[in-house]
XYZ file of C-alpha atoms in Angstrom:
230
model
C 0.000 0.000 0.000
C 1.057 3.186 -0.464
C -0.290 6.331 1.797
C -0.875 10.180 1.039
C 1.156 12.423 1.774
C -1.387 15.030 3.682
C -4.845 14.544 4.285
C -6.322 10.958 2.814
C -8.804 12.558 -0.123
C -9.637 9.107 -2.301
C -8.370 5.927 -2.383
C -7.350 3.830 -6.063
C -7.747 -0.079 -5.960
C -5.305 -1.660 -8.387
C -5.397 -5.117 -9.686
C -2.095 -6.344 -11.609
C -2.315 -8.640 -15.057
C -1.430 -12.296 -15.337
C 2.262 -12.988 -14.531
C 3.045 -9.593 -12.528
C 3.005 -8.522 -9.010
C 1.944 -5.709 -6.739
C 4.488 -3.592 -7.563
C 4.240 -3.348 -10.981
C 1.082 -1.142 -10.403
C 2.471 0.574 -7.467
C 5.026 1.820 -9.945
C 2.365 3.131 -11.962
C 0.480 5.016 -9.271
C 4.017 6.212 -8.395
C 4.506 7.568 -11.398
C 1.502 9.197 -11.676
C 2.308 11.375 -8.230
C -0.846 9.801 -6.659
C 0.153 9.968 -3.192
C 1.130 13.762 -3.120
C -2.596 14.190 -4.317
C -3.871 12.710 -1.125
C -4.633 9.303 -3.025
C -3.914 5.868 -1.249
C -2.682 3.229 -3.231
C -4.381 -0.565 -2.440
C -2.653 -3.206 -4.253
C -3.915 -7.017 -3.450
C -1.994 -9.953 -5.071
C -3.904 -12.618 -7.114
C -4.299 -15.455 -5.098
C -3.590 -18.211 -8.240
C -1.119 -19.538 -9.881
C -1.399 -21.183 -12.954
C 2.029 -22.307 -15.498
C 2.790 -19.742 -18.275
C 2.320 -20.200 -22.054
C 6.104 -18.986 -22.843
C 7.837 -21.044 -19.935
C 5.964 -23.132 -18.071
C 6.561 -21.845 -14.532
C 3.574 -20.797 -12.396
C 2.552 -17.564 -12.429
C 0.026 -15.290 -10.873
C -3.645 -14.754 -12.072
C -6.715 -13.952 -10.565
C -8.286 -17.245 -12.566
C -7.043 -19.547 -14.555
C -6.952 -17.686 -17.891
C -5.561 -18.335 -21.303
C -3.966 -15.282 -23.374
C -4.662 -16.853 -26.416
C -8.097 -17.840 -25.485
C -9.281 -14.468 -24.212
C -13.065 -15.054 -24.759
C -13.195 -18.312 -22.549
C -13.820 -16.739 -19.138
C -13.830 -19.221 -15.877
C -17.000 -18.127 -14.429
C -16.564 -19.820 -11.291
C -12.841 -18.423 -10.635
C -14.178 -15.154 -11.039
C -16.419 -15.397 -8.839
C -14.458 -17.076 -6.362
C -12.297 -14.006 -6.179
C -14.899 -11.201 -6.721
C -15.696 -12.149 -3.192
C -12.381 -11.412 -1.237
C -12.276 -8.773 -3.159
C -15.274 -7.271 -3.099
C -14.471 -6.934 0.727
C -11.599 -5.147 0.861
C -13.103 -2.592 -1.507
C -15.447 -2.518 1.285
C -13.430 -1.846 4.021
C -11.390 0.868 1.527
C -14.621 2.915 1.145
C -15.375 2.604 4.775
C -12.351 4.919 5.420
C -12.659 7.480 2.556
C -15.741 6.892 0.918
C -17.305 4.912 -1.539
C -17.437 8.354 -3.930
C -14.258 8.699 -3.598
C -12.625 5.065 -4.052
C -11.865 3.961 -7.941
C -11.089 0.529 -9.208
C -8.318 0.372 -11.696
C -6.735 -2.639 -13.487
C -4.773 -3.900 -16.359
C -5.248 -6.772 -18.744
C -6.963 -9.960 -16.734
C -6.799 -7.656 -13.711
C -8.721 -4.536 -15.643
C -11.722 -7.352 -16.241
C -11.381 -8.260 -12.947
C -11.743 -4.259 -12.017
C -14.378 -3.303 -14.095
C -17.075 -6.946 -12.924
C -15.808 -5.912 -9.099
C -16.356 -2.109 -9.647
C -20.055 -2.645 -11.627
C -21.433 -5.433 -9.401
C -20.805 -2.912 -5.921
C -23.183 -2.297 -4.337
C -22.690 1.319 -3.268
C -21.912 4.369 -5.784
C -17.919 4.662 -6.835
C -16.098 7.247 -8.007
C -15.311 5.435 -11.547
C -13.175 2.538 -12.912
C -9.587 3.217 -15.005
C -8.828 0.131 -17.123
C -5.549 -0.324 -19.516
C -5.702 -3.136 -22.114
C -9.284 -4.510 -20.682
C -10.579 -6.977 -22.725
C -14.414 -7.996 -23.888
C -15.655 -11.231 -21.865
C -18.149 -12.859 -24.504
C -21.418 -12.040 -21.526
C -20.239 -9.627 -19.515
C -23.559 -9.715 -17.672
C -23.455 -12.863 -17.397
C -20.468 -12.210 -15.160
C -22.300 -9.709 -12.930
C -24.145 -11.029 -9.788
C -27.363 -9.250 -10.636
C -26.592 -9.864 -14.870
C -25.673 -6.274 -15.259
C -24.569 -3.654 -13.053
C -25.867 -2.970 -9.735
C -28.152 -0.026 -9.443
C -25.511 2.045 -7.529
C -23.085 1.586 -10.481
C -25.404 2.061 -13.137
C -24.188 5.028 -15.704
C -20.327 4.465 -13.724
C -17.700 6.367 -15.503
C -14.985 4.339 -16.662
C -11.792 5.338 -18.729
C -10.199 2.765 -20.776
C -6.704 3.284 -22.624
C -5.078 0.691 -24.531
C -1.905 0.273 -26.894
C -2.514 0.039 -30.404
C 0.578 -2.504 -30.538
C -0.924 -4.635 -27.996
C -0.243 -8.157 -29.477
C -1.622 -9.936 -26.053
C -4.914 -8.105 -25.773
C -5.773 -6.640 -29.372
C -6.754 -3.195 -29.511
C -10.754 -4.087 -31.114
C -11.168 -6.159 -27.514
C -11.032 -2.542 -25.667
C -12.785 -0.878 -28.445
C -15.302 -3.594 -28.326
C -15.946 -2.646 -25.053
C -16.014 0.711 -25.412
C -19.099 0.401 -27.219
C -20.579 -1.780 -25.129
C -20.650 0.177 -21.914
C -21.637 3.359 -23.972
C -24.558 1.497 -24.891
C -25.295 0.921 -21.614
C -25.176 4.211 -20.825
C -21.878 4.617 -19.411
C -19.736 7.909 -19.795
C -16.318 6.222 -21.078
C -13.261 7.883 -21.894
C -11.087 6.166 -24.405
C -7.604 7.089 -25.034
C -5.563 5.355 -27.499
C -1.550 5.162 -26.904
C 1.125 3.918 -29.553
C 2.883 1.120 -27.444
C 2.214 -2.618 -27.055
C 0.693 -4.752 -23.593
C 2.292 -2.625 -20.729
C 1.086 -1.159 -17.929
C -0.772 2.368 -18.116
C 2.403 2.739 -20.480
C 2.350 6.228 -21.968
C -0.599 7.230 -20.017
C 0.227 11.619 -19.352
C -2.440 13.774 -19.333
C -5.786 11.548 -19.570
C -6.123 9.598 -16.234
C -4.599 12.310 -14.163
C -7.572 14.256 -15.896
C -10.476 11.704 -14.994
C -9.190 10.665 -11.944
C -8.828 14.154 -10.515
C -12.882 14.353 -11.658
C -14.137 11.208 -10.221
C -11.962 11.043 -6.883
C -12.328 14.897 -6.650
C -8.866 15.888 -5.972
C -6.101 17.166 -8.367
C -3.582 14.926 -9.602
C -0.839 16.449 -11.228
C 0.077 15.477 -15.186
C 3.184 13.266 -15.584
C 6.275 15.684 -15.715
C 3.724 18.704 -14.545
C 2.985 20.527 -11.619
C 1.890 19.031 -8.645
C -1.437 19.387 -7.071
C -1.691 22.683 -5.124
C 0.350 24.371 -8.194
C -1.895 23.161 -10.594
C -4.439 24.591 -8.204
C -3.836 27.912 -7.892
């Protein structure tokens, strides 16, 4: 975890991508000056392992999952780990706010994000998802099969890489769409690199998050927060 510096103002949940840890994300919300705009960082581990596709050894996931089958989601995996989850974003909005706490995840752990953020039961702030991918039913992954009343209409920002060779680009456009249609203010931000982390991400999520957690957060390489402020 990672704490503000200064008052605790919102709170970003971040859920890593098959094969990485913690920290990969906490480097992210590092580099994004998160903590000097009062933002706690959360970042749980996946609980499974499961051997890799390029070497065999066993590496975190939040379910069993596939990169080259993307559209076969484990239902019951999911679901088994929605529920840990689902209350430790509960205790995280008992200490700031449900208003002001955001779910945020790349790759498996941005589908993971986006069913845990939808399916809460109280009002967030907003979801932030890099290189998300488009489960074939995404209601069908939903407790209620669609989002909870309370998250109806959530804003959600989705970048992805238009090199992405693990998670092609149409999968976030694809669902893009989809949550428009359902009514969903999205922000979509398109960046030149391939399947990394929030990679090239500058003035776009410090921009939406600053809305939805209702705090500044300073632009990568800019000002920080009380600057930017006055």
């Amino acid at each position: 975890m990672t704490e503000p510096v200064g008052p605790h103002r919102a709170t970003v949940v971040w859920l890593h991508g098959i094969g990485q840890v913690p920290g990969d994300l906490a480097e992210v919300a590092d580099r994004l000056r998160l903590d000097r705009a009062g933002v706690r960082g959360v970042f749980p581990r996946a609980p499974v392992t499961a051997p890799s596709l390029l070497t065999g050894l066993p590496v975190s996931c939040w379910f069993p999952q596939s990169v080259l089958a993307l559209d076969r989601i484990d239902v019951e995996g999911l679901a088994a780990v929605l529920t840990p989850l689902t209350a430790l974003l509960t205790a995280e909005t008992a200490r700031v706010g449900a208003a002001r706490t955001l779910v945020a995840g790349f790759s498996q752990g941005a589908t993971v994000a986006l069913t845990l953020a939808l399916g809460h039961p109280e009002r967030l702030a907003g979801t932030a998802l890099y290189a998300p991918y488009l489960p074939p039913d995404l209601p069908a992954l939903l407790p209620g099969g669609g989002p909870a009343p309370a998250n109806e209409r959530l804003p959600v920002w989705i970048g992805h890489g238009a090199r992405d060779w693990v998670v092609p680009e149409r999968s976030g456009e694809g669902l893009r769409d989809l949550l428009a249609s359902w009514g969903h203010p999205v922000t979509w931000q398109r960046y030149p690199g391939g399947h990394e982390p929030f990679a090239g991400v500058r003035a776009s999520l410090p921009d939406f998050l600053g809305s939805v957690l209702g705090t500044p957060v300073p632009h990568v390489g800019g000002p920080g927060p009380t600057a930017r402020a006055s």
